[in-house]
Amino acid sequence: MAIGDGVLTPAISVLSAVSGIKLKFTGLHDNYVVIISCVVLVGLFSLQHHGTHRVAFMFAPIVTAWLLCISGIGIYNIFRWNKCIFHALSPVYMLKFLRSTGIEGWVSLAGVVLSITGVEAMFANLGHFSPLSIKMAFTLLVYPSLVLSYMGEAAFLSKHHKDIQEVSIKPYQVITCHKAVFWPVFIVATFASVVGSQAVISATFSVINQCCALKCFPRVKIVHTSSKIYGQIYIPEVNWMLMCLCLGVTIGLRDTNMMGHAYGLAVTAVMFVTTCLMALVMIIVWKKSIITALAFLILFGSIEVVYISASVSKIPEGGWIPVVLSMIFMGVMYIWNYGTMTKHQFDVENKVSIDRIVCLGPSLGMVRVPGIGLMYTNLATGVPAVFGHFVTNLPAFHKVLVFVCIKSVQVPHVSGNERLLVSRVGPKEYGLFRCIVRYGYKDLQQETCDFENILVSDIVHFVETEEEGPLRPITGCSRQFTDADSEPLYAPDRTFMDSTKKENTVHSLCKDESLRILEAKESGVTYIFGHSHAKAKKSSSFFKKLVIDIVYAFLSKNCREPDVVLNVPHTSLLEVGMIYYV
């Protein structure tokens, strides 16, 4: 629903603002309004690649001018038409309204909710702006301006009942009687509608970025546009996808009433889900009591459920749009996650024994070639099946082979000195290692050319320290990792370490191995990726064949490859094709 909100917000904001021109040119055809709106939308999405900071710097004066404008107009209308409108702040009038109107008043809440739309995007914009800046801007400027604006409109409507339908769509209808003011307000309103869409677009980028980190969305290109604020990102594929959907909604509907129904349902659904998740955060993260979390959920959730129930009644009148969009996005995310987890399960169940492969070496004619091979795998333990497929078809691998496993952990960031976990696979003479590279869900999963040097340095450090002294942690950039085929986290005290002669022998062997690793580095580093293709078994159901053979295959073919995401040089890339049946 949040992604669907990113489609609907720009469409309804821009179209409703541009529609105000018909108040001056009553004979203007709707097609021209739609064309102007589409041009504005294309311009809006074309600016996104400049980054949140630059776009916000350009848009901030517009937002400030718009808020001051609507608050000034609100104050003018209050004193001009009805000075007693401040009484409307009392909730008593809301209860009287609902009691007197009954079902009609309940249905009208689907339109009333549009007065608070936009705040549901603030949670995602925490990645783009600091919490303090959002609190100050909303409390000191945005909220007071909105209250004054709506009270001004209410004061105007108390004397102009015939304009109620129009003002619900065009808030600057109240100043049409002042010809000198209309055009400046119209221009500022049009620009402000563009700015208002910016928050939801950047929020969509943040949501999809975290979905990618959690393996719930196909891999996309993530561009970090700020060197100071990590959350400021730009996703080209998502940006142009949103633009096409916005243009489709604008051209297809051409009606702000239907867009309003769709928009209201999307916003209320996002708010309610956010409230439910916040209750879980209070229990799991903040360690609050269940009673406190339930009180929070009942207090805010009950209000949101009332608005959702009113918005659901508008599904036949345009509310179906966010439902369809959310179903499509959820289907894509579910299928991608299902295919990814199925592939991981296949790797876990088909791990190969490195001892068996080495024992078969003479019969296969296996040789060790100079250099370092980095084989990427999803497994944190064991040897992946793609390696066995590789050596049986091409019986040769590098003198130093490192199984690299990239993992996203449930913390925002992982510091550089805790990112790499190095361990040994099999006996020393095999020259096999494992390196687990850990990223937080907000970290950029892309390594520069220094990654090779850092990795080799950590492996050398591991080799030189794994036989040192009694139980003590390994210091430096790397940490040792424990699994079924690796050395323990701490090197145990060996009895032969008491002998100075044998100590020197061990150190000499470690130095020799370190030199062999450095020599292999000089021979070159090769990146080995498994290019796996999933296929459903012949006995699988039609639905599973549709999901795996068509949808997941399409997503895998058109998303960004891991080597592109990790910025692997193509001259050093080796892909191993493999088909697995699920």
XYZ file of C-alpha atoms in Angstrom:
582
model
C 0.000 0.000 0.000
C 2.908 2.367 0.692
C 4.288 1.764 -2.813
C 0.781 2.255 -4.224
C 0.615 5.512 -2.280
C 3.745 6.579 -4.155
C 1.796 6.124 -7.390
C -1.405 7.883 -6.348
C 0.016 10.878 -4.465
C 1.788 12.546 -7.420
C -1.163 11.827 -9.737
C -3.888 13.322 -7.537
C -1.732 16.213 -6.256
C -0.665 17.445 -9.671
C -3.997 16.846 -11.423
C -6.014 18.609 -8.709
C -3.645 21.585 -8.735
C -3.605 21.920 -12.529
C -7.400 21.552 -12.650
C -7.617 24.931 -10.917
C -6.877 26.605 -14.250
C -10.413 25.701 -15.376
C -11.736 28.225 -12.862
C -10.344 30.949 -15.105
C -10.779 29.210 -18.457
C -14.137 27.514 -18.109
C -14.124 26.315 -21.719
C -10.782 24.505 -21.405
C -11.131 20.827 -22.352
C -10.162 18.173 -19.822
C -7.643 16.702 -22.288
C -5.482 19.811 -22.024
C -5.548 19.601 -18.215
C -4.426 15.958 -18.413
C -1.638 16.805 -20.875
C -0.319 19.613 -18.648
C -0.462 17.296 -15.627
C 1.508 14.612 -17.459
C 4.188 17.118 -18.450
C 4.524 18.231 -14.813
C 4.758 14.600 -13.632
C 7.493 13.778 -16.144
C 9.427 16.826 -14.958
C 8.996 15.772 -11.315
C 10.378 12.266 -11.816
C 13.176 13.578 -14.043
C 14.498 15.610 -11.097
C 14.829 12.640 -8.750
C 18.308 11.637 -9.917
C 19.691 14.856 -8.410
C 19.127 13.382 -4.956
C 16.980 14.242 -1.955
C 19.295 16.996 -0.701
C 19.357 18.991 -3.940
C 15.679 18.451 -4.655
C 14.760 19.475 -1.101
C 16.998 22.541 -1.395
C 15.101 23.599 -4.538
C 11.683 22.732 -3.132
C 12.031 24.134 0.411
C 11.276 27.771 -0.568
C 8.214 26.589 -2.493
C 6.867 24.643 0.476
C 7.492 27.556 2.821
C 5.773 29.991 0.450
C 2.793 27.648 0.062
C 2.337 27.110 3.806
C 2.583 30.822 4.534
C 0.187 31.490 1.671
C -2.544 29.103 2.824
C -2.203 30.197 6.452
C -2.447 33.855 5.417
C -5.515 33.152 3.274
C -7.006 31.171 6.157
C -6.543 34.053 8.591
C -8.059 36.477 6.067
C -11.136 34.294 5.542
C -11.607 33.771 9.279
C -11.776 37.490 9.973
C -13.698 38.228 6.766
C -16.440 35.595 6.944
C -16.755 34.013 10.383
C -14.685 34.912 13.442
C -16.403 32.240 15.556
C -15.030 29.374 13.439
C -12.495 28.559 16.178
C -15.304 26.771 17.980
C -15.015 24.064 15.317
C -11.878 22.794 17.055
C -14.105 21.230 19.687
C -14.764 17.504 19.068
C -18.355 18.050 20.226
C -19.267 19.282 16.748
C -17.831 16.127 15.201
C -20.037 13.964 17.397
C -23.099 16.112 16.604
C -22.332 15.835 12.903
C -22.055 12.046 12.958
C -25.175 11.699 15.096
C -27.289 13.883 12.822
C -26.055 12.514 9.494
C -25.787 8.811 10.360
C -24.581 6.603 7.516
C -23.990 9.563 5.197
C -21.669 11.128 7.756
C -19.793 7.846 8.116
C -19.339 7.578 4.334
C -18.086 11.171 4.193
C -15.133 10.181 6.387
C -13.555 8.671 3.250
C -13.221 12.247 1.985
C -12.386 13.778 5.355
C -9.312 11.534 5.636
C -7.771 13.405 2.692
C -7.127 16.304 5.080
C -4.452 14.278 6.900
C -2.877 12.457 3.972
C 0.855 12.845 3.653
C 1.731 12.264 7.303
C 1.865 8.511 6.657
C 5.035 9.104 4.605
C 6.942 10.737 7.461
C 8.063 7.405 8.936
C 9.917 6.496 5.740
C 11.462 9.939 5.362
C 13.326 9.434 8.624
C 16.033 7.951 6.395
C 16.244 11.169 4.407
C 15.942 13.776 7.186
C 16.699 13.843 10.895
C 13.832 13.180 13.362
C 14.335 16.595 14.983
C 13.955 18.467 11.685
C 10.719 16.597 10.903
C 9.283 17.267 14.379
C 10.136 20.958 14.273
C 8.851 21.493 10.742
C 5.577 19.670 11.364
C 4.855 21.125 14.814
C 5.878 24.734 14.249
C 4.940 25.290 10.605
C 3.012 22.550 8.819
C 0.321 21.732 11.387
C -0.571 25.346 12.337
C -0.731 26.316 8.654
C -3.072 23.431 7.827
C -5.388 24.196 10.768
C -5.624 27.869 9.794
C -6.219 26.937 6.160
C -9.047 24.496 6.897
C -10.677 26.874 9.381
C -10.495 29.595 6.744
C -12.204 27.347 4.218
C -14.842 26.442 6.787
C -15.446 30.147 7.481
C -15.820 30.790 3.754
C -18.223 27.872 3.311
C -20.392 29.032 6.204
C -21.354 31.980 3.984
C -21.115 30.245 0.555
C -22.952 26.942 0.785
C -23.130 26.517 -2.986
C -19.324 26.135 -3.252
C -19.014 23.163 -0.890
C -18.521 20.563 -3.654
C -15.935 22.635 -5.485
C -13.858 23.601 -2.474
C -13.429 19.975 -1.460
C -11.438 19.490 -4.637
C -9.840 22.917 -5.175
C -8.793 24.545 -1.904
C -7.908 27.838 -3.588
C -11.510 28.235 -4.768
C -11.974 30.535 -1.780
C -9.791 33.283 -3.291
C -11.213 33.351 -6.819
C -13.029 36.556 -5.966
C -9.635 38.295 -5.714
C -8.315 38.263 -9.270
C -4.934 39.700 -8.340
C -4.315 36.902 -5.841
C -5.521 33.937 -7.856
C -2.636 33.533 -10.295
C 0.186 33.754 -7.732
C -1.650 31.281 -5.510
C -2.353 28.986 -8.458
C 1.322 28.936 -9.480
C 2.518 28.315 -5.928
C -0.161 25.604 -5.469
C 0.968 23.801 -8.630
C 4.594 23.824 -7.527
C 3.595 22.806 -4.000
C 1.691 19.803 -5.328
C 4.898 18.688 -7.008
C 6.815 19.161 -3.774
C 4.187 17.273 -1.786
C 4.700 14.288 -4.047
C 8.435 14.278 -3.345
C 8.047 12.944 0.198
C 6.114 9.867 -0.927
C 8.480 9.151 -3.828
C 11.536 9.216 -1.542
C 9.593 7.104 0.971
C 8.965 4.512 -1.750
C 12.703 4.361 -2.457
C 13.387 3.694 1.243
C 10.772 0.943 1.496
C 12.023 -0.899 -1.591
C 15.653 -0.521 -0.503
C 14.975 -2.306 2.784
C 12.864 -4.942 1.000
C 15.862 -5.698 -1.259
C 18.145 -6.034 1.766
C 15.711 -8.534 3.293
C 15.502 -10.592 0.059
C 11.861 -9.575 -0.458
C 12.245 -7.640 -3.718
C 14.217 -8.243 -6.951
C 17.663 -6.663 -7.006
C 17.661 -3.073 -8.285
C 20.266 -0.361 -8.661
C 20.514 1.742 -5.498
C 22.313 5.069 -5.861
C 23.343 6.875 -2.670
C 23.047 10.572 -3.435
C 24.510 11.943 -0.206
C 27.858 11.395 1.475
C 26.535 12.616 4.841
C 23.003 11.202 5.176
C 22.999 7.490 4.392
C 19.248 7.151 3.837
C 19.164 9.518 0.879
C 18.940 7.140 -2.065
C 17.694 7.043 -5.638
C 16.504 3.906 -7.462
C 16.285 4.489 -11.237
C 14.151 1.438 -12.081
C 11.610 2.240 -9.373
C 11.576 5.931 -10.308
C 10.619 5.280 -13.933
C 8.185 2.544 -12.926
C 6.388 4.981 -10.621
C 6.336 7.600 -13.375
C 4.707 5.216 -15.865
C 2.101 4.142 -13.303
C 1.370 7.779 -12.370
C 0.870 8.674 -16.020
C -1.365 5.629 -16.475
C -3.550 6.579 -13.491
C -3.738 10.230 -14.579
C -4.655 9.444 -18.188
C -6.926 6.541 -17.303
C -9.027 8.162 -14.561
C -8.953 11.914 -15.263
C -11.148 12.344 -12.195
C -9.848 13.637 -8.878
C -12.888 12.204 -7.061
C -12.006 8.631 -8.054
C -8.343 9.291 -7.320
C -9.351 10.633 -3.925
C -11.202 7.424 -3.100
C -8.182 5.333 -4.115
C -5.802 7.640 -2.285
C -7.828 7.590 0.931
C -7.936 3.791 1.065
C -4.183 3.496 0.480
C -3.343 6.085 3.143
C -5.631 4.663 5.830
C -4.347 1.135 5.199
C -0.732 2.320 5.551
C -1.568 4.135 8.779
C -3.311 1.131 10.310
C -0.526 -1.307 9.396
C 2.056 1.139 10.762
C 0.126 1.331 14.043
C 0.035 -2.470 14.311
C 3.761 -2.721 13.630
C 4.448 0.021 16.165
C 2.671 -2.042 18.804
C 5.038 -4.915 18.015
C 8.033 -2.574 18.243
C 6.873 -1.424 21.671
C 6.809 -5.023 22.905
C 9.849 -6.523 21.161
C 12.262 -3.576 20.860
C 11.272 -1.132 23.582
C 10.362 -3.936 26.025
C 7.103 -2.258 27.043
C 4.337 -4.228 28.685
C 1.687 -5.886 26.546
C -1.001 -3.800 28.257
C 0.715 -0.558 27.190
C 1.053 -1.791 23.609
C -2.592 -2.889 23.516
C -3.719 0.470 24.883
C -1.747 2.224 22.142
C -3.155 -0.121 19.481
C -6.767 0.265 20.649
C -6.545 4.052 21.013
C -5.101 4.817 17.578
C -6.165 1.674 15.737
C -9.857 2.161 16.515
C -9.791 5.637 14.945
C -8.019 4.343 11.839
C -10.388 1.382 11.489
C -13.312 3.821 11.304
C -11.633 5.663 8.430
C -10.712 2.394 6.698
C -14.295 1.150 6.917
C -15.491 4.362 5.263
C -12.816 4.086 2.547
C -13.677 0.427 1.840
C -17.161 1.532 0.796
C -15.501 3.484 -2.030
C -13.792 0.446 -3.602
C -16.220 0.305 -6.583
C -15.661 4.040 -7.158
C -11.882 3.931 -7.538
C -10.782 2.335 -4.291
C -9.957 -0.848 -6.191
C -6.847 0.780 -7.681
C -4.600 0.632 -4.570
C -5.933 -2.855 -3.815
C -4.885 -4.112 -7.257
C -1.518 -2.321 -7.092
C -0.758 -3.677 -3.619
C -1.725 -7.202 -4.712
C 0.633 -6.983 -7.686
C 3.531 -5.675 -5.590
C 2.872 -8.197 -2.837
C 2.722 -11.012 -5.414
C 6.078 -9.968 -6.879
C 7.639 -9.761 -3.422
C 6.200 -13.093 -2.301
C 7.287 -14.928 -5.461
C 10.784 -13.462 -5.284
C 11.145 -14.385 -1.628
C 9.731 -17.867 -2.263
C 12.099 -18.511 -5.180
C 15.108 -17.174 -3.256
C 14.342 -19.271 -0.175
C 13.702 -22.354 -2.321
C 17.067 -21.906 -3.990
C 18.751 -21.537 -0.604
C 17.019 -24.687 0.649
C 18.287 -26.581 -2.396
C 21.848 -25.446 -1.640
C 21.509 -26.514 1.984
C 20.194 -29.978 1.102
C 22.776 -30.598 -1.645
C 26.002 -29.549 0.037
C 29.006 -31.563 -1.130
C 31.906 -32.976 0.846
C 35.209 -31.288 0.065
C 37.066 -34.431 1.175
C 35.223 -36.489 -1.455
C 36.038 -34.009 -4.190
C 39.730 -33.962 -3.251
C 39.811 -37.781 -3.078
C 38.324 -37.930 -6.575
C 40.983 -35.495 -7.762
C 43.361 -38.062 -9.297
C 40.562 -39.869 -11.155
C 39.180 -36.580 -12.462
C 42.607 -35.280 -13.394
C 42.064 -32.329 -11.078
C 44.780 -29.693 -10.931
C 45.327 -26.532 -8.909
C 45.910 -23.402 -10.968
C 47.708 -20.243 -9.789
C 45.681 -17.421 -8.295
C 42.870 -16.865 -5.811
C 39.313 -17.905 -6.549
C 36.414 -16.207 -4.780
C 33.346 -18.432 -5.052
C 30.192 -16.636 -3.961
C 27.565 -18.723 -2.195
C 24.537 -18.271 0.048
C 25.733 -20.950 2.444
C 27.408 -19.994 5.696
C 28.516 -23.615 6.263
C 29.502 -26.455 3.969
C 30.447 -26.458 0.294
C 27.796 -25.393 -2.242
C 26.541 -27.804 -4.884
C 27.614 -25.433 -7.644
C 31.262 -26.029 -6.652
C 30.870 -29.780 -7.145
C 29.199 -29.102 -10.497
C 32.107 -26.824 -11.401
C 34.981 -29.214 -10.592
C 33.316 -32.237 -12.196
C 32.969 -30.380 -15.489
C 36.204 -28.404 -15.258
C 38.486 -30.393 -12.898
C 40.660 -27.500 -11.824
C 40.419 -24.777 -9.221
C 42.706 -22.178 -7.756
C 45.490 -22.816 -5.290
C 43.678 -20.597 -2.817
C 39.890 -20.860 -2.900
C 37.670 -18.703 -0.722
C 33.945 -19.341 -0.306
C 32.427 -15.885 0.106
C 29.003 -15.670 1.744
C 27.185 -12.327 1.900
C 24.655 -12.000 4.701
C 22.249 -9.214 5.659
C 21.858 -9.014 9.416
C 19.024 -7.409 11.367
C 20.911 -4.273 12.360
C 21.145 -1.006 10.408
C 24.933 -0.953 10.025
C 27.891 -3.290 10.525
C 31.206 -1.594 11.280
C 34.187 -2.280 9.059
C 36.168 -4.130 11.745
C 33.302 -6.605 12.241
C 32.291 -7.103 8.624
C 34.510 -10.069 7.669
C 34.420 -13.446 9.422
C 37.248 -15.717 8.226
C 37.559 -19.483 8.829
C 39.315 -22.475 7.291
C 37.577 -25.233 5.321
C 39.218 -28.651 5.595
C 42.905 -29.346 6.328
C 45.600 -26.753 5.748
C 47.000 -28.440 2.653
C 43.690 -27.863 0.809
C 44.132 -24.084 0.828
C 40.385 -23.535 1.281
C 38.862 -20.724 3.338
C 35.478 -19.242 4.052
C 34.703 -15.535 4.451
C 31.314 -14.333 5.612
C 30.713 -10.703 4.671
C 28.047 -9.146 6.867
C 25.985 -6.083 5.960
C 23.305 -4.215 7.841
C 20.040 -3.601 6.032
C 21.052 0.044 5.523
C 24.594 -0.740 4.336
C 25.516 -0.525 0.670
C 26.212 -4.097 -0.473
C 28.947 -3.151 -2.874
C 32.680 -3.463 -2.482
C 35.357 -1.391 -4.158
C 38.623 -2.655 -5.601
C 40.071 -2.529 -2.072
C 37.914 -5.521 -1.130
C 40.470 -7.931 -2.608
C 43.309 -6.399 -0.587
C 41.261 -6.321 2.624
C 40.153 -9.935 2.173
C 43.652 -11.233 1.458
C 45.046 -9.251 4.385
C 42.448 -10.764 6.714
C 43.146 -14.298 5.480
C 46.883 -13.808 6.040
C 46.172 -12.414 9.497
C 43.970 -15.420 10.226
C 46.654 -17.874 9.090
C 49.330 -16.218 11.193
C 47.227 -16.079 14.366
C 45.201 -19.313 14.338
C 48.000 -21.289 16.060
C 49.010 -18.604 18.549
C 48.716 -19.003 22.286
C 45.894 -20.266 24.495
C 42.309 -19.184 24.282
C 42.304 -15.592 23.086
C 40.299 -13.650 20.521
C 41.739 -12.766 17.174
C 42.223 -9.016 16.852
C 42.318 -6.890 13.765
C 39.911 -6.565 10.861
C 38.786 -10.182 10.844
C 37.111 -12.482 13.313
C 37.134 -16.239 13.157
C 33.868 -18.026 12.593
C 32.774 -21.429 13.752
C 30.966 -24.011 11.636
C 31.108 -27.753 11.047
C 34.240 -27.657 8.904
C 36.201 -24.760 10.366
C 38.545 -24.117 13.244
C 36.997 -22.956 16.542
C 36.540 -19.291 17.376
C 39.490 -19.388 19.760
C 42.694 -21.279 19.110
C 43.119 -23.862 21.922
C 46.331 -24.253 23.836
C 48.474 -26.925 22.158
C 50.924 -29.023 24.170
C 53.555 -28.716 21.487
C 53.410 -24.938 21.836
C 55.434 -25.360 25.025
C 58.425 -26.320 22.943
C 60.300 -23.334 21.548
C 61.572 -25.408 18.637
C 58.110 -26.501 17.578
C 56.846 -22.945 18.025
C 59.408 -21.761 15.525
C 58.396 -24.600 13.185
C 54.738 -23.603 13.381
C 55.559 -19.950 12.765
C 57.699 -20.972 9.829
C 54.841 -23.004 8.334
C 52.438 -20.101 8.857
C 54.855 -17.736 7.128
C 55.182 -20.153 4.215
C 51.404 -20.364 3.858
C 51.114 -16.581 4.076
C 53.692 -16.215 1.308
C 51.793 -18.720 -0.844
C 48.600 -16.700 -0.370
C 50.355 -13.451 -1.298
C 51.907 -15.100 -4.366
C 48.477 -16.351 -5.391
C 47.187 -12.790 -5.037
C 49.873 -11.599 -7.435
C 48.724 -14.218 -9.972
C 45.245 -12.674 -10.027
C 41.833 -12.935 -8.387
C 38.887 -14.614 -10.100
C 35.258 -14.098 -9.042
C 33.179 -17.254 -9.463
C 29.375 -16.899 -9.433
C 26.812 -19.637 -9.643
C 24.254 -18.836 -12.352
C 21.451 -21.083 -11.142
C 18.122 -21.529 -12.909
C 15.135 -22.879 -11.006
C 12.656 -25.185 -12.693
C 9.574 -26.843 -11.291
C 9.452 -30.629 -11.356
C 7.180 -32.326 -13.863
C 5.044 -33.599 -11.002
C 4.530 -30.068 -9.623
C 1.152 -28.370 -9.700
C 0.193 -25.919 -12.422
C 0.354 -23.027 -9.973
C 3.916 -23.897 -8.906
C 5.021 -24.214 -12.529
C 3.478 -20.812 -13.253
C 5.234 -19.220 -10.281
C 8.681 -20.796 -10.763
C 8.991 -21.343 -14.526
C 7.395 -18.103 -15.677
C 7.148 -15.374 -13.029
C 10.290 -16.108 -10.991
C 12.282 -16.853 -14.143
C 11.172 -13.520 -15.618
C 12.120 -11.624 -12.458
C 15.518 -13.375 -12.239
C 16.287 -12.621 -15.873
C 15.388 -8.925 -15.662
C 16.717 -7.955 -12.225
C 20.299 -6.836 -11.638
C 22.803 -9.673 -11.446
C 24.830 -10.153 -8.234
C 28.089 -9.331 -10.003
C 26.637 -5.982 -11.093
C 25.340 -5.235 -7.613
C 28.752 -6.042 -6.098
C 30.627 -4.104 -8.803
C 32.684 -7.116 -9.858
C 35.093 -6.430 -12.766
C 33.908 -8.353 -15.844
C 37.473 -9.286 -16.836
C 37.758 -11.343 -13.622
C 34.266 -12.889 -13.693
C 33.537 -16.599 -14.163
C 29.927 -17.819 -14.157
C 28.946 -21.436 -13.578
C 25.554 -22.397 -14.993
C 23.395 -24.880 -13.134
C 19.747 -25.987 -13.181
C 18.003 -27.184 -10.046
C 14.504 -28.608 -9.757
C 12.144 -27.692 -6.946
